[in-house]
Amino acid sequence: MQPDLLNSAQLAHTSHLLRDRSPLVHCMTNDVVQTFTANVLLALGASPAMVIDAQEAPQFAALADALLINVGTLTQERAHAMRLAVDSANANNTPWTLDPVAVGALSFRTEFCQQLLALRPAAIRGNASEIMALAGMSHGGRGVDTTDTAVAALPAAQALARQYSTLVAVTGEVDYVTDGRRTLMITGGDALMTRVVGTGCALSAVVAACCALPGDALDNVAAACGMMKRAGRVATENSRGPGSFVAAFLDALYAEGQP
Amino acid sequence: MQPDLLNSAQLAHTSHLLRDRSPLVHCMTNDVVQTFTANVLLALGASPAMVIDAQEAPQFAALADALLINVGTLTQERAHAMRLAVDSANANNTPWTLDPVAVGALSFRTEFCQQLLALRPAAIRGNASEIMALAGMSHGGRGVDTTDTAVAALPAAQALARQYSTLVAVTGEVDYVTDGRRTLMITGGDALMTRVVGTGCALSAVVAACCALPGDALDNVAAACGMMKRAGRVATENSRGPGSFVAAFLDALYAEGQP
Amino acid sequence: MQPDLLNSAQLAHTSHLLRDRSPLVHCMTNDVVQTFTANVLLALGASPAMVIDAQEAPQFAALADALLINVGTLTQERAHAMRLAVDSANANNTPWTLDPVAVGALSFRTEFCQQLLALRPAAIRGNASEIMALAGMSHGGRGVDTTDTAVAALPAAQALARQYSTLVAVTGEVDYVTDGRRTLMITGGDALMTRVVGTGCALSAVVAACCALPGDALDNVAAACGMMKRAGRVATENSRGPGSFVAAFLDALYAEGQP
């Protein structure tokens, strides 16, 4: 079945909702992208907070509107705290999102992500190699980079979504968001985004935030991808390389939902 | 009693002192703001160093001119190392500053911060909800954000300062710095600063640095707030959003104390 | 013996090689510079990945083209994982690079770095005080900053390089790279680079990446220094302070190896 294009009215609607509701997003993410992730959420009007210890992560997951689990720099202690946070999120109806960074090639995180899949994530966001590895259809990419295109991973995304009753966003040059039945396609962005660390990880945080919004979750998650693609395009036009891109990208996100 | 306005001569004086002395600031801070904190201190002419393990944090606290304890991404191990570093700082007359991020809502860090209060911080820097929670007058804000105004927290700040013989900076749209008797007020800045992660945490690092300077500590800490407010105003004028703000802010801080 | 100047043809050659081969660089580095390190590698066309737990670091070191060990925010757990990663790198002929941040003043990291020296690093990159401390010729600098000039540390660098059959890059206002017999000198850069956190740490990551390239390792490591010096000069001309420097620097690195 042909995916539908995300429409721009939906994008504008979700973007305004995000700024209006300002969901409190509990981010348990990797060490490399913490600042950028927080700044992306702040630029879009959401409220990020990073709480990571096993003693307090479950308490915070109960208070937050959404939870993000990103395994980029997983450690055994972080994995333990994440599991407790996910349990607490589930007990409190806090939707949680999984970013399975570099899953496939590394046994520890692959096993951990497989365990998490059973704990009903509201959404999963990954690149093509990650989604294919998570679905058991490949052995992952090269480090944190994909070696496949998103369209090649679409069947894996749809199978995953159906098997775990979740939304899967497989992102790359083109993004696809699917619940296993309906699929939305998001175009835009620029290759320069792959020369800046954390654009994918930050997108996962925006996906997490959008899972806390009212309305259709698939539409809202696709809109999350759309906000990032659109800002990426605007930022590329306003920058001279990956350094100036970062500032221009946050400025563009900030402009997204402004009245 | 009416707070006095920080005067600009004091601001200029402390700013020059900071650049001249270049205090070595031992930062034990959260994962989200490490880079920005270091860059803020460097821009102002101070010398940051992050040393975090229990094996070496006490050794470094003895060598440093100032110590910062920020509990944003507290873990049990970090808490243990922080306690050792504070003991070493006290034994070596290194002034130390507490940033009680998100205290109140989370039990683990609330208990930890209460324990630290007894260990004679030179200064405490927090937003209104944090200062009120630390003084036992509320249960904290929403995640890392305040739900109160700084002026509402001024009585709590003054009570805390008196009880623990310390300086308290309660910061927000307007900042107040108090020793429980004298209070200075600092205006300026811009709401855009709340859309960039780490401006408060970095201010705490500048407060820590200023506690190592000669002269009146209350004046120097108020000047720390003033430097950030002034740079925030300049940066807002020179930026198009929170992304370009970061660069403009560091540039403005760098220009502060230049001859 | 007089050091030779790095020639610009070598710089261009290595820079193109780096973009062409895009080595996968396993970075075990400090918490403060993770984002900047990743962005520097990405701007130059390399592929960074941060994998830090003892359970998976050795597995990833075997897959990667190069490994970086930076002890800036060393912890006991990280030290354990680093040792396993280095063993795996050696077993798999993955060249690894040591950045001995603040070695000398702190016992824990000094002992750890001394142990690592015996494990055959392909290269060591440090400032003058670090290289002198590592060679047992001083007790380190002030925090993470050097108190010596690179030229003063050249004998220490040459002695280290001969003793451990490695390359040593001692960097500062002028950089020197030596194998203990031949020494290359790299000029350029700007003092503004010392007001931005992570320029030295990121250089170590580029050194690590260049150790994975074909050709003469000494030439390639000197070229790594040259890329950073040249981009630093360009960025200084295009910026108004340390904030705008960061963006301009990454833009300049990105432009380096572009066709």
PDB file of C-alpha atoms in Angstrom, chain A residues 3-258:
ATOM      1  CA  PRO A   3       2.142   5.675   2.059  1.00  0.00           C
ATOM      2  CA  ASP A   4       0.325   8.993   2.307  1.00  0.00           C
ATOM      3  CA  LEU A   5       2.237  12.268   2.481  1.00  0.00           C
ATOM      4  CA  LEU A   6       2.028  14.094   5.799  1.00  0.00           C
ATOM      5  CA  ASN A   7      -0.081  17.157   5.161  1.00  0.00           C
ATOM      6  CA  SER A   8       1.065  20.570   6.263  1.00  0.00           C
ATOM      7  CA  ALA A   9      -2.147  21.394   8.168  1.00  0.00           C
ATOM      8  CA  GLN A  10      -1.433  18.437  10.461  1.00  0.00           C
ATOM      9  CA  LEU A  11       2.140  19.623  10.918  1.00  0.00           C
ATOM     10  CA  ALA A  12       0.976  23.104  11.907  1.00  0.00           C
ATOM     11  CA  HIS A  13      -1.692  21.673  14.205  1.00  0.00           C
ATOM     12  CA  THR A  14       0.699  19.378  16.113  1.00  0.00           C
ATOM     13  CA  SER A  15       3.326  22.081  16.283  1.00  0.00           C
ATOM     14  CA  HIS A  16       0.869  24.476  17.928  1.00  0.00           C
ATOM     15  CA  LEU A  17      -0.372  21.769  20.281  1.00  0.00           C
ATOM     16  CA  LEU A  18       3.193  21.031  21.342  1.00  0.00           C
ATOM     17  CA  ARG A  19       3.853  24.663  22.207  1.00  0.00           C
ATOM     18  CA  ASP A  20       0.496  25.009  23.894  1.00  0.00           C
ATOM     19  CA  ARG A  21       0.698  21.883  26.074  1.00  0.00           C
ATOM     20  CA  SER A  22       4.468  22.047  26.671  1.00  0.00           C
ATOM     21  CA  PRO A  23       4.750  18.396  27.698  1.00  0.00           C
ATOM     22  CA  LEU A  24       7.311  17.570  30.351  1.00  0.00           C
ATOM     23  CA  VAL A  25       9.590  15.053  28.649  1.00  0.00           C
ATOM     24  CA  HIS A  26      11.681  12.761  30.817  1.00  0.00           C
ATOM     25  CA  CYS A  27      14.767  12.075  28.693  1.00  0.00           C
ATOM     26  CA  MET A  28      16.986   9.110  29.461  1.00  0.00           C
ATOM     27  CA  THR A  29      19.278   9.551  26.529  1.00  0.00           C
ATOM     28  CA  ASN A  30      22.903   9.207  25.543  1.00  0.00           C
ATOM     29  CA  ASP A  31      25.782  11.385  26.734  1.00  0.00           C
ATOM     30  CA  VAL A  32      26.548  12.800  23.295  1.00  0.00           C
ATOM     31  CA  VAL A  33      23.227  14.445  22.523  1.00  0.00           C
ATOM     32  CA  GLN A  34      21.916  15.661  25.876  1.00  0.00           C
ATOM     33  CA  THR A  35      22.374  19.374  25.270  1.00  0.00           C
ATOM     34  CA  PHE A  36      21.115  19.328  21.708  1.00  0.00           C
ATOM     35  CA  THR A  37      18.098  17.207  22.677  1.00  0.00           C
ATOM     36  CA  ALA A  38      17.169  19.600  25.467  1.00  0.00           C
ATOM     37  CA  ASN A  39      17.593  22.610  23.198  1.00  0.00           C
ATOM     38  CA  VAL A  40      15.459  21.069  20.451  1.00  0.00           C
ATOM     39  CA  LEU A  41      12.636  20.382  22.908  1.00  0.00           C
ATOM     40  CA  LEU A  42      12.926  23.872  24.408  1.00  0.00           C
ATOM     41  CA  ALA A  43      12.927  25.497  20.970  1.00  0.00           C
ATOM     42  CA  LEU A  44       9.654  23.704  20.163  1.00  0.00           C
ATOM     43  CA  GLY A  45       8.097  24.755  23.461  1.00  0.00           C
ATOM     44  CA  ALA A  46       8.333  21.429  25.299  1.00  0.00           C
ATOM     45  CA  SER A  47       9.946  21.019  28.700  1.00  0.00           C
ATOM     46  CA  PRO A  48      12.844  18.538  28.904  1.00  0.00           C
ATOM     47  CA  ALA A  49      14.290  17.047  32.063  1.00  0.00           C
ATOM     48  CA  MET A  50      17.045  14.467  32.337  1.00  0.00           C
ATOM     49  CA  VAL A  51      16.751  12.243  35.409  1.00  0.00           C
ATOM     50  CA  ILE A  52      18.855   9.107  35.240  1.00  0.00           C
ATOM     51  CA  ASP A  53      19.454   7.340  38.537  1.00  0.00           C
ATOM     52  CA  ALA A  54      17.556   4.207  39.483  1.00  0.00           C
ATOM     53  CA  GLN A  55      16.573   5.910  42.745  1.00  0.00           C
ATOM     54  CA  GLU A  56      14.657   8.724  41.097  1.00  0.00           C
ATOM     55  CA  ALA A  57      14.000   7.873  37.438  1.00  0.00           C
ATOM     56  CA  PRO A  58      10.851   5.853  38.254  1.00  0.00           C
ATOM     57  CA  GLN A  59       9.561   8.679  40.473  1.00  0.00           C
ATOM     58  CA  PHE A  60      10.087  11.182  37.692  1.00  0.00           C
ATOM     59  CA  ALA A  61       8.606   8.959  34.970  1.00  0.00           C
ATOM     60  CA  ALA A  62       5.382   9.025  36.999  1.00  0.00           C
ATOM     61  CA  LEU A  63       5.341  12.836  37.018  1.00  0.00           C
ATOM     62  CA  ALA A  64       6.368  13.399  33.402  1.00  0.00           C
ATOM     63  CA  ASP A  65       4.081  13.588  30.390  1.00  0.00           C
ATOM     64  CA  ALA A  66       6.371  11.423  28.258  1.00  0.00           C
ATOM     65  CA  LEU A  67       9.498   9.306  28.599  1.00  0.00           C
ATOM     66  CA  LEU A  68      12.338   8.815  26.118  1.00  0.00           C
ATOM     67  CA  ILE A  69      14.670   5.813  26.266  1.00  0.00           C
ATOM     68  CA  ASN A  70      17.756   6.155  24.046  1.00  0.00           C
ATOM     69  CA  VAL A  71      20.435   3.470  24.346  1.00  0.00           C
ATOM     70  CA  GLY A  72      23.291   5.325  22.610  1.00  0.00           C
ATOM     71  CA  THR A  73      25.671   5.242  25.566  1.00  0.00           C
ATOM     72  CA  LEU A  74      23.994   2.465  27.505  1.00  0.00           C
ATOM     73  CA  THR A  75      25.624   1.239  30.697  1.00  0.00           C
ATOM     74  CA  GLN A  76      24.474  -1.534  32.983  1.00  0.00           C
ATOM     75  CA  GLU A  77      23.364   0.977  35.601  1.00  0.00           C
ATOM     76  CA  ARG A  78      21.544   3.119  33.095  1.00  0.00           C
ATOM     77  CA  ALA A  79      19.830   0.031  31.692  1.00  0.00           C
ATOM     78  CA  HIS A  80      18.632  -0.869  35.176  1.00  0.00           C
ATOM     79  CA  ALA A  81      17.298   2.651  35.785  1.00  0.00           C
ATOM     80  CA  MET A  82      15.643   2.691  32.349  1.00  0.00           C
ATOM     81  CA  ARG A  83      13.806  -0.538  33.047  1.00  0.00           C
ATOM     82  CA  LEU A  84      12.464   0.884  36.309  1.00  0.00           C
ATOM     83  CA  ALA A  85      11.454   4.104  34.567  1.00  0.00           C
ATOM     84  CA  VAL A  86       9.622   2.211  31.841  1.00  0.00           C
ATOM     85  CA  ASP A  87       7.756   0.154  34.437  1.00  0.00           C
ATOM     86  CA  SER A  88       6.753   3.321  36.232  1.00  0.00           C
ATOM     87  CA  ALA A  89       5.745   4.992  32.973  1.00  0.00           C
ATOM     88  CA  ASN A  90       3.522   2.032  32.138  1.00  0.00           C
ATOM     89  CA  ALA A  91       1.981   2.011  35.603  1.00  0.00           C
ATOM     90  CA  ASN A  92       1.187   5.711  35.255  1.00  0.00           C
ATOM     91  CA  ASN A  93       0.083   5.748  31.621  1.00  0.00           C
ATOM     92  CA  THR A  94       3.062   7.861  30.612  1.00  0.00           C
ATOM     93  CA  PRO A  95       3.734   7.076  26.938  1.00  0.00           C
ATOM     94  CA  TRP A  96       7.343   6.092  26.307  1.00  0.00           C
ATOM     95  CA  THR A  97       9.446   6.091  23.162  1.00  0.00           C
ATOM     96  CA  LEU A  98      12.415   3.878  22.292  1.00  0.00           C
ATOM     97  CA  ASP A  99      15.434   4.994  20.255  1.00  0.00           C
ATOM     98  CA  PRO A 100      17.438   1.782  19.658  1.00  0.00           C
ATOM     99  CA  VAL A 101      20.750   3.468  18.685  1.00  0.00           C
ATOM    100  CA  ALA A 102      23.174   1.082  16.959  1.00  0.00           C
ATOM    101  CA  VAL A 103      21.078  -1.949  17.834  1.00  0.00           C
ATOM    102  CA  GLY A 104      22.125  -5.092  16.029  1.00  0.00           C
ATOM    103  CA  ALA A 105      25.901  -4.916  16.040  1.00  0.00           C
ATOM    104  CA  LEU A 106      26.300  -4.875  19.817  1.00  0.00           C
ATOM    105  CA  SER A 107      24.914  -7.764  21.886  1.00  0.00           C
ATOM    106  CA  PHE A 108      24.289  -5.941  25.160  1.00  0.00           C
ATOM    107  CA  ARG A 109      22.059  -3.229  23.762  1.00  0.00           C
ATOM    108  CA  THR A 110      20.420  -5.582  21.290  1.00  0.00           C
ATOM    109  CA  GLU A 111      19.284  -7.862  24.088  1.00  0.00           C
ATOM    110  CA  PHE A 112      18.197  -4.871  26.174  1.00  0.00           C
ATOM    111  CA  CYS A 113      16.143  -3.391  23.340  1.00  0.00           C
ATOM    112  CA  GLN A 114      14.511  -6.742  22.678  1.00  0.00           C
ATOM    113  CA  GLN A 115      13.466  -6.881  26.335  1.00  0.00           C
ATOM    114  CA  LEU A 116      12.079  -3.341  26.163  1.00  0.00           C
ATOM    115  CA  LEU A 117       9.988  -4.160  23.095  1.00  0.00           C
ATOM    116  CA  ALA A 118       7.808  -6.366  25.260  1.00  0.00           C
ATOM    117  CA  LEU A 119       7.076  -3.401  27.560  1.00  0.00           C
ATOM    118  CA  ARG A 120       4.738  -1.660  25.105  1.00  0.00           C
ATOM    119  CA  PRO A 121       6.518   1.457  23.809  1.00  0.00           C
ATOM    120  CA  ALA A 122       4.151   4.076  22.389  1.00  0.00           C
ATOM    121  CA  ALA A 123       6.653   4.662  19.589  1.00  0.00           C
ATOM    122  CA  ILE A 124      10.007   3.517  18.247  1.00  0.00           C
ATOM    123  CA  ARG A 125      12.239   5.845  16.206  1.00  0.00           C
ATOM    124  CA  GLY A 126      15.333   4.579  14.444  1.00  0.00           C
ATOM    125  CA  ASN A 127      17.279   4.625  11.205  1.00  0.00           C
ATOM    126  CA  ALA A 128      16.759   1.893   8.625  1.00  0.00           C
ATOM    127  CA  SER A 129      19.494  -0.427   9.895  1.00  0.00           C
ATOM    128  CA  GLU A 130      18.275  -0.107  13.469  1.00  0.00           C
ATOM    129  CA  ILE A 131      14.659  -0.843  12.597  1.00  0.00           C
ATOM    130  CA  MET A 132      15.659  -3.816  10.468  1.00  0.00           C
ATOM    131  CA  ALA A 133      17.898  -5.153  13.249  1.00  0.00           C
ATOM    132  CA  LEU A 134      15.156  -4.683  15.821  1.00  0.00           C
ATOM    133  CA  ALA A 135      12.768  -6.620  13.593  1.00  0.00           C
ATOM    134  CA  GLY A 136      15.360  -9.382  13.299  1.00  0.00           C
ATOM    135  CA  MET A 137      15.831  -8.701   9.568  1.00  0.00           C
ATOM    136  CA  SER A 138      19.496  -7.615   9.612  1.00  0.00           C
ATOM    137  CA  HIS A 139      22.483  -7.201  11.884  1.00  0.00           C
ATOM    138  CA  GLY A 140      22.519  -3.399  12.119  1.00  0.00           C
ATOM    139  CA  GLY A 141      24.462  -0.636  10.437  1.00  0.00           C
ATOM    140  CA  ARG A 142      27.980   0.736  10.673  1.00  0.00           C
ATOM    141  CA  GLY A 143      28.410   2.168  14.136  1.00  0.00           C
ATOM    142  CA  VAL A 144      25.531   4.545  14.652  1.00  0.00           C
ATOM    143  CA  ASP A 145      24.999   5.067  10.914  1.00  0.00           C
ATOM    144  CA  THR A 146      22.580   3.229   8.687  1.00  0.00           C
ATOM    145  CA  THR A 147      23.704   1.168   5.735  1.00  0.00           C
ATOM    146  CA  ASP A 148      20.158   0.873   4.395  1.00  0.00           C
ATOM    147  CA  THR A 149      17.526   3.280   3.091  1.00  0.00           C
ATOM    148  CA  ALA A 150      14.354   3.956   5.023  1.00  0.00           C
ATOM    149  CA  VAL A 151      12.154   2.595   2.247  1.00  0.00           C
ATOM    150  CA  ALA A 152      14.017  -0.723   2.396  1.00  0.00           C
ATOM    151  CA  ALA A 153      13.197  -0.880   6.098  1.00  0.00           C
ATOM    152  CA  LEU A 154       9.513  -0.082   5.663  1.00  0.00           C
ATOM    153  CA  PRO A 155       8.378  -3.730   5.712  1.00  0.00           C
ATOM    154  CA  ALA A 156      10.406  -4.259   8.893  1.00  0.00           C
ATOM    155  CA  ALA A 157       8.847  -1.128  10.420  1.00  0.00           C
ATOM    156  CA  GLN A 158       5.348  -2.288   9.550  1.00  0.00           C
ATOM    157  CA  ALA A 159       5.966  -5.774  10.918  1.00  0.00           C
ATOM    158  CA  LEU A 160       7.399  -4.361  14.170  1.00  0.00           C
ATOM    159  CA  ALA A 161       4.476  -1.969  14.549  1.00  0.00           C
ATOM    160  CA  ARG A 162       1.950  -4.746  14.121  1.00  0.00           C
ATOM    161  CA  GLN A 163       3.753  -7.227  16.344  1.00  0.00           C
ATOM    162  CA  TYR A 164       4.111  -4.817  19.264  1.00  0.00           C
ATOM    163  CA  SER A 165       1.027  -2.618  18.661  1.00  0.00           C
ATOM    164  CA  THR A 166       3.218   0.446  18.474  1.00  0.00           C
ATOM    165  CA  LEU A 167       4.143   3.238  16.098  1.00  0.00           C
ATOM    166  CA  VAL A 168       7.418   2.937  14.227  1.00  0.00           C
ATOM    167  CA  ALA A 169       9.216   5.891  12.664  1.00  0.00           C
ATOM    168  CA  VAL A 170      11.990   4.805  10.337  1.00  0.00           C
ATOM    169  CA  THR A 171      13.851   7.915   9.320  1.00  0.00           C
ATOM    170  CA  GLY A 172      16.498   8.900   6.824  1.00  0.00           C
ATOM    171  CA  GLU A 173      16.503  10.794   3.549  1.00  0.00           C
ATOM    172  CA  VAL A 174      12.739  10.162   3.617  1.00  0.00           C
ATOM    173  CA  ASP A 175      10.893   9.326   6.844  1.00  0.00           C
ATOM    174  CA  TYR A 176       8.085   6.821   7.243  1.00  0.00           C
ATOM    175  CA  VAL A 177       5.794   6.514  10.243  1.00  0.00           C
ATOM    176  CA  THR A 178       3.561   3.501  10.489  1.00  0.00           C
ATOM    177  CA  ASP A 179       1.218   1.690  12.845  1.00  0.00           C
ATOM    178  CA  GLY A 180       1.462  -1.383  10.648  1.00  0.00           C
ATOM    179  CA  ARG A 181      -1.661  -0.521   8.711  1.00  0.00           C
ATOM    180  CA  ARG A 182      -1.512   3.157   7.823  1.00  0.00           C
ATOM    181  CA  THR A 183       1.825   4.694   6.790  1.00  0.00           C
ATOM    182  CA  LEU A 184       2.736   8.346   6.449  1.00  0.00           C
ATOM    183  CA  MET A 185       5.718   9.580   4.441  1.00  0.00           C
ATOM    184  CA  ILE A 186       7.657  12.744   5.255  1.00  0.00           C
ATOM    185  CA  THR A 187      10.043  14.381   2.815  1.00  0.00           C
ATOM    186  CA  GLY A 188      12.314  17.386   3.192  1.00  0.00           C
ATOM    187  CA  GLY A 189      15.427  17.881   5.253  1.00  0.00           C
ATOM    188  CA  ASP A 190      18.952  17.872   3.849  1.00  0.00           C
ATOM    189  CA  ALA A 191      22.002  15.607   3.862  1.00  0.00           C
ATOM    190  CA  LEU A 192      23.793  18.213   5.985  1.00  0.00           C
ATOM    191  CA  MET A 193      21.698  16.922   8.914  1.00  0.00           C
ATOM    192  CA  THR A 194      23.777  13.731   8.871  1.00  0.00           C
ATOM    193  CA  ARG A 195      26.939  15.812   9.489  1.00  0.00           C
ATOM    194  CA  VAL A 196      25.565  17.082  12.817  1.00  0.00           C
ATOM    195  CA  VAL A 197      25.425  14.722  15.752  1.00  0.00           C
ATOM    196  CA  GLY A 198      22.066  14.138  17.406  1.00  0.00           C
ATOM    197  CA  THR A 199      19.511  15.112  14.793  1.00  0.00           C
ATOM    198  CA  GLY A 200      18.066  11.590  14.888  1.00  0.00           C
ATOM    199  CA  CYS A 201      18.273  11.336  18.678  1.00  0.00           C
ATOM    200  CA  ALA A 202      16.616  14.722  19.099  1.00  0.00           C
ATOM    201  CA  LEU A 203      13.875  13.682  16.698  1.00  0.00           C
ATOM    202  CA  SER A 204      13.185  10.736  19.003  1.00  0.00           C
ATOM    203  CA  ALA A 205      12.712  13.190  21.864  1.00  0.00           C
ATOM    204  CA  VAL A 206      10.244  15.192  19.771  1.00  0.00           C
ATOM    205  CA  VAL A 207       8.443  11.954  18.906  1.00  0.00           C
ATOM    206  CA  ALA A 208       8.259  11.213  22.638  1.00  0.00           C
ATOM    207  CA  ALA A 209       6.848  14.688  23.302  1.00  0.00           C
ATOM    208  CA  CYS A 210       4.258  14.315  20.546  1.00  0.00           C
ATOM    209  CA  CYS A 211       3.086  11.001  21.998  1.00  0.00           C
ATOM    210  CA  ALA A 212       1.837  13.050  24.969  1.00  0.00           C
ATOM    211  CA  LEU A 213      -0.403  15.229  22.808  1.00  0.00           C
ATOM    212  CA  PRO A 214      -4.122  14.721  22.269  1.00  0.00           C
ATOM    213  CA  GLY A 215      -5.291  13.597  18.849  1.00  0.00           C
ATOM    214  CA  ASP A 216      -4.186  10.813  16.560  1.00  0.00           C
ATOM    215  CA  ALA A 217      -0.791   9.516  17.661  1.00  0.00           C
ATOM    216  CA  LEU A 218       0.306   8.459  14.181  1.00  0.00           C
ATOM    217  CA  ASP A 219      -0.462  11.931  12.827  1.00  0.00           C
ATOM    218  CA  ASN A 220       1.336  13.595  15.726  1.00  0.00           C
ATOM    219  CA  VAL A 221       4.452  11.436  15.377  1.00  0.00           C
ATOM    220  CA  ALA A 222       4.561  12.067  11.653  1.00  0.00           C
ATOM    221  CA  ALA A 223       4.251  15.776  12.411  1.00  0.00           C
ATOM    222  CA  ALA A 224       7.270  15.467  14.752  1.00  0.00           C
ATOM    223  CA  CYS A 225       9.274  14.161  11.793  1.00  0.00           C
ATOM    224  CA  GLY A 226       7.848  16.926   9.625  1.00  0.00           C
ATOM    225  CA  MET A 227       8.908  19.692  12.040  1.00  0.00           C
ATOM    226  CA  MET A 228      12.486  18.449  11.999  1.00  0.00           C
ATOM    227  CA  LYS A 229      12.576  17.967   8.212  1.00  0.00           C
ATOM    228  CA  ARG A 230      11.201  21.454   7.620  1.00  0.00           C
ATOM    229  CA  ALA A 231      13.559  23.106  10.068  1.00  0.00           C
ATOM    230  CA  GLY A 232      16.435  21.133   8.535  1.00  0.00           C
ATOM    231  CA  ARG A 233      15.612  22.507   5.122  1.00  0.00           C
ATOM    232  CA  VAL A 234      15.308  26.087   6.361  1.00  0.00           C
ATOM    233  CA  ALA A 235      18.521  25.769   8.362  1.00  0.00           C
ATOM    234  CA  THR A 236      20.490  24.411   5.424  1.00  0.00           C
ATOM    235  CA  GLU A 237      19.489  27.457   3.401  1.00  0.00           C
ATOM    236  CA  ASN A 238      20.625  29.712   6.251  1.00  0.00           C
ATOM    237  CA  SER A 239      23.984  28.099   7.022  1.00  0.00           C
ATOM    238  CA  ARG A 240      27.444  27.658   5.583  1.00  0.00           C
ATOM    239  CA  GLY A 241      28.166  24.233   7.034  1.00  0.00           C
ATOM    240  CA  PRO A 242      27.307  21.941   9.939  1.00  0.00           C
ATOM    241  CA  GLY A 243      28.451  24.449  12.577  1.00  0.00           C
ATOM    242  CA  SER A 244      26.177  27.298  11.582  1.00  0.00           C
ATOM    243  CA  PHE A 245      23.507  24.693  10.806  1.00  0.00           C
ATOM    244  CA  VAL A 246      23.020  23.895  14.494  1.00  0.00           C
ATOM    245  CA  ALA A 247      22.120  27.469  15.412  1.00  0.00           C
ATOM    246  CA  ALA A 248      19.972  27.959  12.320  1.00  0.00           C
ATOM    247  CA  PHE A 249      18.157  24.677  13.015  1.00  0.00           C
ATOM    248  CA  LEU A 250      17.206  25.626  16.571  1.00  0.00           C
ATOM    249  CA  ASP A 251      16.147  29.073  15.369  1.00  0.00           C
ATOM    250  CA  ALA A 252      13.960  27.459  12.719  1.00  0.00           C
ATOM    251  CA  LEU A 253      12.352  25.082  15.233  1.00  0.00           C
ATOM    252  CA  TYR A 254      11.700  28.013  17.525  1.00  0.00           C
ATOM    253  CA  ALA A 255       9.968  29.828  14.677  1.00  0.00           C
ATOM    254  CA  GLU A 256       7.828  26.733  13.841  1.00  0.00           C
ATOM    255  CA  GLY A 257       5.053  27.047  16.328  1.00  0.00           C
ATOM    256  CA  GLN A 258       5.252  30.777  17.036  1.00  0.00           C
TER     257      GLN A 258
END
